[in-house]
Short mmCIF file of C-alpha atoms and ligand atoms in Angstrom, two decimals:
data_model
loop_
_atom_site.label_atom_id
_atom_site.label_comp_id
_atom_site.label_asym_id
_atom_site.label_seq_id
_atom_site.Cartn_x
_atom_site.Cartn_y
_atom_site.Cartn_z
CA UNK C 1 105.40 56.44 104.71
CA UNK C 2 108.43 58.85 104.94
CA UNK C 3 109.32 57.91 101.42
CA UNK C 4 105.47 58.37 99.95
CA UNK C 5 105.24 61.89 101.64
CA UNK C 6 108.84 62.59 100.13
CA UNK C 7 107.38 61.68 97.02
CA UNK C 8 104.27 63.77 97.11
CA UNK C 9 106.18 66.54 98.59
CA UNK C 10 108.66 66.32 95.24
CA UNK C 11 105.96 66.24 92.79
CA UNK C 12 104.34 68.79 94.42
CA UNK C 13 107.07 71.09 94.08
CA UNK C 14 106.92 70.85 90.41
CA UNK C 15 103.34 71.38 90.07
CA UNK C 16 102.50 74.00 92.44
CA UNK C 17 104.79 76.96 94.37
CA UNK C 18 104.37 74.95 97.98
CA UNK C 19 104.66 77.75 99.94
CA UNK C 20 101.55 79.60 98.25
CA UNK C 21 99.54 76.86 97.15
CA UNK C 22 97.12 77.58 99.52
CA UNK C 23 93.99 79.75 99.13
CA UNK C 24 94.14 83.71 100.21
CA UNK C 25 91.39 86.06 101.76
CA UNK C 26 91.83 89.96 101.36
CA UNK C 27 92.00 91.56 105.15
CA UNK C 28 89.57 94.76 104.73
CA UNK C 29 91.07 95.98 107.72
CA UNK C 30 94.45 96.24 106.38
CA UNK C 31 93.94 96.93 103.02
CA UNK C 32 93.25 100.14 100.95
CA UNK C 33 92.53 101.57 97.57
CA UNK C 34 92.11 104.46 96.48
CA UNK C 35 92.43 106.95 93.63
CA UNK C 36 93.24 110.64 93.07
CA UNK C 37 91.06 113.38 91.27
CA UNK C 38 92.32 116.39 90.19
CA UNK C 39 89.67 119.40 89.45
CA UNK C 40 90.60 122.81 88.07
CA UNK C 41 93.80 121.92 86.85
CA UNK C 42 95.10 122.47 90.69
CA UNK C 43 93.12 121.09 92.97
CA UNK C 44 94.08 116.92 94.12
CA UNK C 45 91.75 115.04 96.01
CA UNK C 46 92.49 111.59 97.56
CA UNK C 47 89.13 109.29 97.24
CA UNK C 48 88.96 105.95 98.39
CA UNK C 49 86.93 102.87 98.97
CA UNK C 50 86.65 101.52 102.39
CA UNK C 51 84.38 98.37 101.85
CA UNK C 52 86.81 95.61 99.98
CA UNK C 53 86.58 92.21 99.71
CA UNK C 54 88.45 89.36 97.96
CA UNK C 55 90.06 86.03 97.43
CA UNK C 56 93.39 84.68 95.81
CA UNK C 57 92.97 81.26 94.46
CA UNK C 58 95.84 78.63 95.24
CA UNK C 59 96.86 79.05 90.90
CA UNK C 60 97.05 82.66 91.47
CA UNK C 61 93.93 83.95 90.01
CA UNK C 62 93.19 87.26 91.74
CA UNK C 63 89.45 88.41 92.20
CA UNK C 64 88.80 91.75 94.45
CA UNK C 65 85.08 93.29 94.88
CA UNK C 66 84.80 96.89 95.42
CA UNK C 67 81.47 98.08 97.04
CA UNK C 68 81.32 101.36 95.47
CA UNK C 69 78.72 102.52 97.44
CA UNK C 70 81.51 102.64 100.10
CA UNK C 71 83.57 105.48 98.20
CA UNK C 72 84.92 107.73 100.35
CA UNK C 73 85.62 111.51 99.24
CA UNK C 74 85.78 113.24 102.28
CA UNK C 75 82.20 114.89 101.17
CA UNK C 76 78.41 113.79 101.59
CA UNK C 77 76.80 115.25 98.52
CA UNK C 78 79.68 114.30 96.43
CA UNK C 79 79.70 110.55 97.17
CA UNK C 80 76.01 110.21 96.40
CA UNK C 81 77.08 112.32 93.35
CA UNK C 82 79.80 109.55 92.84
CA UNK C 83 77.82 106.88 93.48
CA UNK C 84 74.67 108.09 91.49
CA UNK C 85 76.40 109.88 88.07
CA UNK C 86 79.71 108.27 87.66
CA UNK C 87 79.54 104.85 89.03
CA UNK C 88 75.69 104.84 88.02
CA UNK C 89 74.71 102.93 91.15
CA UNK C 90 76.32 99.53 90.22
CA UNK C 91 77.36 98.16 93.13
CA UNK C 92 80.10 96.60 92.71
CA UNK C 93 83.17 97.03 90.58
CA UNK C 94 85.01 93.98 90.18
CA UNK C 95 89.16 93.46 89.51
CA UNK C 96 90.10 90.20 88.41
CA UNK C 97 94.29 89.37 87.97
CA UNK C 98 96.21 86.89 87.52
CA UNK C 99 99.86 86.49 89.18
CA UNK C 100 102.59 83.87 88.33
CA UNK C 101 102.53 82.34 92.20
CA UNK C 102 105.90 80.70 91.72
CA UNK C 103 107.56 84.21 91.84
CA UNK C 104 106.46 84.64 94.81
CA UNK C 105 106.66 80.57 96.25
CA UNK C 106 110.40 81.70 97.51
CA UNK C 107 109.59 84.40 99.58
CA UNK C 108 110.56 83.83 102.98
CA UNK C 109 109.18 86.03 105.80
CA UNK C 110 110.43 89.47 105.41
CA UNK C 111 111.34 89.04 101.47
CA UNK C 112 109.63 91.03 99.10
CA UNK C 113 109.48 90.78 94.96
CA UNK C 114 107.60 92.92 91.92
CA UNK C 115 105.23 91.11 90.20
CA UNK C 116 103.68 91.98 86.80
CA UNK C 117 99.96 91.29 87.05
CA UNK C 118 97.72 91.74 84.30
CA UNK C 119 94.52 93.00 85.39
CA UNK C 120 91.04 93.80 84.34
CA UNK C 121 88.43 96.16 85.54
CA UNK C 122 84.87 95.54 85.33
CA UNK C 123 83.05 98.56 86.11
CA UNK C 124 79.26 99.61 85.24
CA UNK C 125 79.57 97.02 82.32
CA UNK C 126 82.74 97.98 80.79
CA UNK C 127 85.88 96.24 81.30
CA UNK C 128 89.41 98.02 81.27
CA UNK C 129 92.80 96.41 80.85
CA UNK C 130 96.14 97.16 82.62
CA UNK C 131 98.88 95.80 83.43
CA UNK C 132 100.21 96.46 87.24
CA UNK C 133 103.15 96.28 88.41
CA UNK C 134 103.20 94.87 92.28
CA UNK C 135 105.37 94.91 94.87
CA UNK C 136 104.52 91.83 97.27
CA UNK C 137 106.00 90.69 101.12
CA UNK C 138 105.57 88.10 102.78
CA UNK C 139 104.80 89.62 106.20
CA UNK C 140 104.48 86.23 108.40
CA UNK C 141 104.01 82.54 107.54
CA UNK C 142 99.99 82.98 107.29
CA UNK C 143 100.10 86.79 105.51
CA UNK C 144 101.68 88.40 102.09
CA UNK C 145 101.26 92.48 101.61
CA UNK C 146 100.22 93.23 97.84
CA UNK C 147 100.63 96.61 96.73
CA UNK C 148 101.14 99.18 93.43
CA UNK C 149 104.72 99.44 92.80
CA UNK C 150 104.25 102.39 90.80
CA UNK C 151 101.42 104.66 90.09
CA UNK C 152 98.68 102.79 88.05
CA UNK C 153 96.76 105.34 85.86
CA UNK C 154 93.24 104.45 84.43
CA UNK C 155 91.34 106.66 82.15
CA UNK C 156 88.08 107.56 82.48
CA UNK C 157 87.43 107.25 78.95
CA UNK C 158 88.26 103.88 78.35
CA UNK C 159 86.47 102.89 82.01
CA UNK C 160 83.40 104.23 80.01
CA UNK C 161 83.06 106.80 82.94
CA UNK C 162 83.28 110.11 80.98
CA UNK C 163 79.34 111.53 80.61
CA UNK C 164 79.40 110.75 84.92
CA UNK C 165 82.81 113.03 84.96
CA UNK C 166 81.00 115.35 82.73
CA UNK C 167 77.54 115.20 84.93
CA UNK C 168 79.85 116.11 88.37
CA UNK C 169 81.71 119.33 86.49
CA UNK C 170 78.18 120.22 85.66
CA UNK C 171 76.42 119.98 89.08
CA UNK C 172 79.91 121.41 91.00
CA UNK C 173 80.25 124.09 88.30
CA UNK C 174 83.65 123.05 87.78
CA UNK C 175 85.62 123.99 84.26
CA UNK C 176 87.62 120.77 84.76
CA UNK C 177 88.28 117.22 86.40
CA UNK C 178 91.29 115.30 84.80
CA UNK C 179 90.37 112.49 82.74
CA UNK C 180 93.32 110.21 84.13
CA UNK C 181 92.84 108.85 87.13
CA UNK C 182 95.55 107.26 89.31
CA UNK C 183 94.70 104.35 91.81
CA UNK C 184 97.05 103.17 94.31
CA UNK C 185 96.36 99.87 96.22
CA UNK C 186 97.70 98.47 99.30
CA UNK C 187 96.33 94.52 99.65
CA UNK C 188 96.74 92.41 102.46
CA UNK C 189 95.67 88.74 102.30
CA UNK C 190 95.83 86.14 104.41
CA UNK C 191 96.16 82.64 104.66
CA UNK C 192 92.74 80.34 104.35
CA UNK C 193 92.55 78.24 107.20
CA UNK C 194 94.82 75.42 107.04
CA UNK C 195 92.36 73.49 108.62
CA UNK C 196 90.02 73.95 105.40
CA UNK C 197 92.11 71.21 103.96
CA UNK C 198 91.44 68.85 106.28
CA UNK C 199 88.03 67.13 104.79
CA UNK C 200 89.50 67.08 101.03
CA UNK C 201 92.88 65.88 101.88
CA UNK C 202 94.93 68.63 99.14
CA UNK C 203 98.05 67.07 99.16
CA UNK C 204 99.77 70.06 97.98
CA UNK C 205 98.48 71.22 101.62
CA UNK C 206 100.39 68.22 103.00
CA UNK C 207 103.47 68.91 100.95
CA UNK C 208 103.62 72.47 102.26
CA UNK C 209 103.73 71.57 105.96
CA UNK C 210 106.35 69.85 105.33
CA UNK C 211 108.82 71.74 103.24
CA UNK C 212 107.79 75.11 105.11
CA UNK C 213 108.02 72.75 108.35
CA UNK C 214 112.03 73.50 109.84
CA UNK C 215 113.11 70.21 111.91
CA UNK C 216 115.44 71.16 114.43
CA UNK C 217 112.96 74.30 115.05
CA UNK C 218 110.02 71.05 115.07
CA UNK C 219 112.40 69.11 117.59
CA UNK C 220 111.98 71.80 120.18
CA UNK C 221 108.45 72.12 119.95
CA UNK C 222 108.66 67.96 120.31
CA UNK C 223 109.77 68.77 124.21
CA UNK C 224 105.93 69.71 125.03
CA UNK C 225 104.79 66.08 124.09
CA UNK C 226 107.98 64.05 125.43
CA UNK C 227 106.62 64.15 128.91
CA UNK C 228 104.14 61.56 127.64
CA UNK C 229 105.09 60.54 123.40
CA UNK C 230 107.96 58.60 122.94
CA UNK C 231 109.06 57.93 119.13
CA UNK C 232 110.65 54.51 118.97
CA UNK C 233 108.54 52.02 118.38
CA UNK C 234 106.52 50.42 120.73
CA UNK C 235 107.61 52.53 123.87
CA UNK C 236 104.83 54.22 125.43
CA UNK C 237 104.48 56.23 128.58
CA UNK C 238 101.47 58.19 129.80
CA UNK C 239 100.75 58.43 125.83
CA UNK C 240 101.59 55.95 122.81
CA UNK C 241 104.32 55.77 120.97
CA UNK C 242 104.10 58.18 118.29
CA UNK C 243 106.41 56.03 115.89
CA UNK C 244 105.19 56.07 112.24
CA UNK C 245 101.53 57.81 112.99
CA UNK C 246 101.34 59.33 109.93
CA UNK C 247 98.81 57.22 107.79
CA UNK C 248 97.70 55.18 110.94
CA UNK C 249 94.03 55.43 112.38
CA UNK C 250 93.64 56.74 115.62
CA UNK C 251 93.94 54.74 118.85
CA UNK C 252 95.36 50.98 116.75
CA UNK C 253 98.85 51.41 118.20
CA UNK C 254 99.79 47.73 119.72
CA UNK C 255 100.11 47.37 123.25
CA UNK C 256 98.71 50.79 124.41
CA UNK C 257 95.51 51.54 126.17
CA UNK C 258 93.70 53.89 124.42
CA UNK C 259 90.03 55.55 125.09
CA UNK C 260 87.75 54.35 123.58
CA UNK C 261 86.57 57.92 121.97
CA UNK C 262 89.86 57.89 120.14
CA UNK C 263 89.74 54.77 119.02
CA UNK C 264 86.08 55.24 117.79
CA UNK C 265 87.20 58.34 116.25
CA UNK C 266 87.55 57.31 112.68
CA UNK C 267 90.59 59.94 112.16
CA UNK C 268 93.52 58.63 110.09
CA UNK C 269 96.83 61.06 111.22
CA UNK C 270 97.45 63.22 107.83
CA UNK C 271 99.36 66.18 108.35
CA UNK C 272 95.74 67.91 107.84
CA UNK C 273 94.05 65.69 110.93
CA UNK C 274 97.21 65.98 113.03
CA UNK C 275 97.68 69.71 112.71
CA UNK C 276 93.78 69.42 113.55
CA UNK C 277 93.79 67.71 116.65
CA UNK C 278 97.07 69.57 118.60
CA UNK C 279 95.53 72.96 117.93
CA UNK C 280 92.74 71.88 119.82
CA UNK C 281 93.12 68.07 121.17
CA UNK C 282 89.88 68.09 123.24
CA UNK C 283 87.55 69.71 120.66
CA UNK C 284 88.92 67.42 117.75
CA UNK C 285 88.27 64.64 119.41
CA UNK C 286 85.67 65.25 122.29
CA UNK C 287 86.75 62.48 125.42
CA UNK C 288 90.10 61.43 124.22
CA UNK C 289 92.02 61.54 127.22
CA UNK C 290 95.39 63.38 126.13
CA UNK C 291 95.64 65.88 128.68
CA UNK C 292 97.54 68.55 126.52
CA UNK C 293 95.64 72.17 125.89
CA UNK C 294 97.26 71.95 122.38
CA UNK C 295 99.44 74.05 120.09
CA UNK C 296 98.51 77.84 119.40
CA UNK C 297 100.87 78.70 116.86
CA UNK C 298 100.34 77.56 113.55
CA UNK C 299 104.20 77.84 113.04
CA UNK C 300 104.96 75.44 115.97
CA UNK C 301 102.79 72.42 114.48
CA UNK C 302 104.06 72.72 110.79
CA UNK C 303 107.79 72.74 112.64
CA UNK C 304 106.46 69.83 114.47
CA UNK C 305 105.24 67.85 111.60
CA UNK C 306 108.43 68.24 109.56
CA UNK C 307 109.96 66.81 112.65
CA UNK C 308 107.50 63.98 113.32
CA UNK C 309 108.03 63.22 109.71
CA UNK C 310 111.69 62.81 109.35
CA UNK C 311 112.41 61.30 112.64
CA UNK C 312 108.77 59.13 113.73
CA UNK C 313 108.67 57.58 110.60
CA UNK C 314 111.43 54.98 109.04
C1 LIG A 1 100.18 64.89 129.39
C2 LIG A 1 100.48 63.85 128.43
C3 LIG A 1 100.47 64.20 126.96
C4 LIG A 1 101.07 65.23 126.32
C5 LIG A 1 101.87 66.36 126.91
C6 LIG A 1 100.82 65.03 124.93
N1 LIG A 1 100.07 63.92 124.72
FE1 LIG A 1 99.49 63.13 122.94
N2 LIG A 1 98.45 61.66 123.90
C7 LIG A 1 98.43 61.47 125.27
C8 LIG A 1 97.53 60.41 125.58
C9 LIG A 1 97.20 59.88 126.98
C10 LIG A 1 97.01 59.95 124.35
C11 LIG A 1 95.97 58.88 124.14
C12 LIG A 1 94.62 59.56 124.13
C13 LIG A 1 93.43 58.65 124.15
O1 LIG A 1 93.60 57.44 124.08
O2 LIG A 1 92.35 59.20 124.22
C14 LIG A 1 97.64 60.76 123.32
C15 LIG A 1 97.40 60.60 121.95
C16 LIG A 1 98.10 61.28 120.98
C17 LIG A 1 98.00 61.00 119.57
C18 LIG A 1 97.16 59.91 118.91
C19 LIG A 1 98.06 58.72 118.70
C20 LIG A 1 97.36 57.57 118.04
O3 LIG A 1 98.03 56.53 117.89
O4 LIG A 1 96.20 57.67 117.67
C21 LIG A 1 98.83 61.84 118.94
C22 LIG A 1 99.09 61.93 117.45
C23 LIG A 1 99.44 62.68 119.94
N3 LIG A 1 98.98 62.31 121.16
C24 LIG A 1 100.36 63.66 119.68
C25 LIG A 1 100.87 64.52 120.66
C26 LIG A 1 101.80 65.59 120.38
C27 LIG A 1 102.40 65.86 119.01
C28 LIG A 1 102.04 66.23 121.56
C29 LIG A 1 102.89 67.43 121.79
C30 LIG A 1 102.60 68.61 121.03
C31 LIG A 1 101.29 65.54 122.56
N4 LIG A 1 100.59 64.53 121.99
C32 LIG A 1 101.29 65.87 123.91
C33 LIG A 1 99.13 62.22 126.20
C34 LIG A 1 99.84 63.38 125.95
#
């Protein structure tokens, strides 16, 4: 078993960035975009969007939603002007990029890289091309921060959004609004449940656990079970041995008395099923009799699966 989740872990590492090959959800709390305006030569004005919403697929394919009924320009009567003339009540506006993940599959918590994304605009039926440069950190295990490295200039003109610019100078009596507009982003995205993984079995998901996991970090965490999980073979104590789980169904270990809702449970111990069950033992598998409240940190049971798997399973 060691050697087959070696293996997957290897090939995984070629195919995919292991770290990152995991689905992403923008945070709308933490994110923000927004773009200036400049009227009468003189005047700047900070806009911005406050309803965002978006996903990062585990290749790296970037897709963001802006509600644009959600712009933001500090003034009533000019966001229904917004909203009404220039965006011409579409909706949404939608930016799709794509990002080489495996520039970012190094990042360890706290490291940052720039990233050239190419990106494309779809608003009110046109679509605009850019390129982006972005600075990205990985803020914890679970989060990355995307934002514009520099300033990222769009122009009206080729957005298609000139007769709305034209409409607003009209109704403000204004003898000019600049016709480049420059849109600063800050992204945050986090993590997709790991325990989305569970029912399809990604391996990829498997493979990260394990080369994110950090064994002696994993052989700490190992203390909480001791009390009652031995790892040699055949020794049990208030629990069962826990020697070569991974790839066993539940509740078949020889010689050990197990309830009978764990061994009715069907469950065969992936990395996926495992991290399941010691985040929440009881709920996973309702009157199995492991009295343990389970893990909280998401960190502590990828630790403790690297562990399990280098030292539970020869
Ligand atoms: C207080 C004792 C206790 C602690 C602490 C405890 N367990 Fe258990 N564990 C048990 C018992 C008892 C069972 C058998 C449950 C049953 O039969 O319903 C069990 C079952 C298991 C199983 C299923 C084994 C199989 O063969 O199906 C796994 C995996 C497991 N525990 C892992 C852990 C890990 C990892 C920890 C530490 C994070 C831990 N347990 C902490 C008592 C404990």
């Amino acid at each position: 078993m060691k050697l087959l989740l070696k293996a997957v872990t290897i090939a995984s590492a070629i195919v995919a960035s292991p770290a990152l090959a995991t689905s992403w959800t923008l945070d709308p709390e933490g994110s923000h975009l927004a773009y200036g305006s400049i009227k009468k030569d003189t005047v700047g004005e900070v806009n911005s969007f406050s309803s965002l919403s978006g996903h990062v697929s585990p290749d790296g394919k970037v897709e963001i939603e802006i509600d644009l009924s959600s712009v933001e320009t500090n003034i009533d009567i000019r966001n229904e002007r917004m909203i009404e003339y220039v965006f011409r009540k579409t909706g949404t506006a939608t930016l799709s990029a794509e990002f080489d993940m495996q520039d970012v599959a190094d990042l360890n918590v706290g490291g940052a890289t720039t990233v050239d994304a190419d990106a494309v605009l779809s608003l009110a039926g046109t679509d605009v091309e850019f390129d982006a440069e972005m600075f990205v950190a990985r803020l914890s295990e679970t989060s990355v921060m995307v934002s514009t490295n520099d300033m990222v200039f769009l122009s009206t003109e080729d957005a298609g959004l000139n007769a709305g610019v034209d409409k607003l100078m009209e109704l403000a009596n204004l003898p000019g609004i600049t016709r480049t507009v420059p849109i600063t982003a800050r992204l945050i995205f986090t993590m997709d449940d790991k325990k989305a993984g569970v029912a399809a079995g990604v391996p990829t998901t498997v493979a990260a656990a394990i080369i994110d996991g950090d064994v002696k970090a994993g052989k700490k965490v190992f203390r909480k079970c001791r009390a009652c999980h031995q790892l040699k073979e055949g020794r049990h104590g208030v629990g069962p041995s826990l020697h070569g789980v991974f790839g066993t169904s539940a509740g078949q270990a020889d010689g050990f008395k197990f309830s009978s809702a764990l061994q009715g449970s069907g469950v065969t111990w992936t990395v996926e099923t495992l991290t399941q069950f010691l985040t929440d033992p009881k709920g996973t598998v309702p009157g199995n009799k492991m009295q343990f409240p389970g893990l909280k940190k998401d960190e502590e049971i990828v630790n403790l699966i690297a562990y399990l798997n280098e030292e539970a399973a020869d």
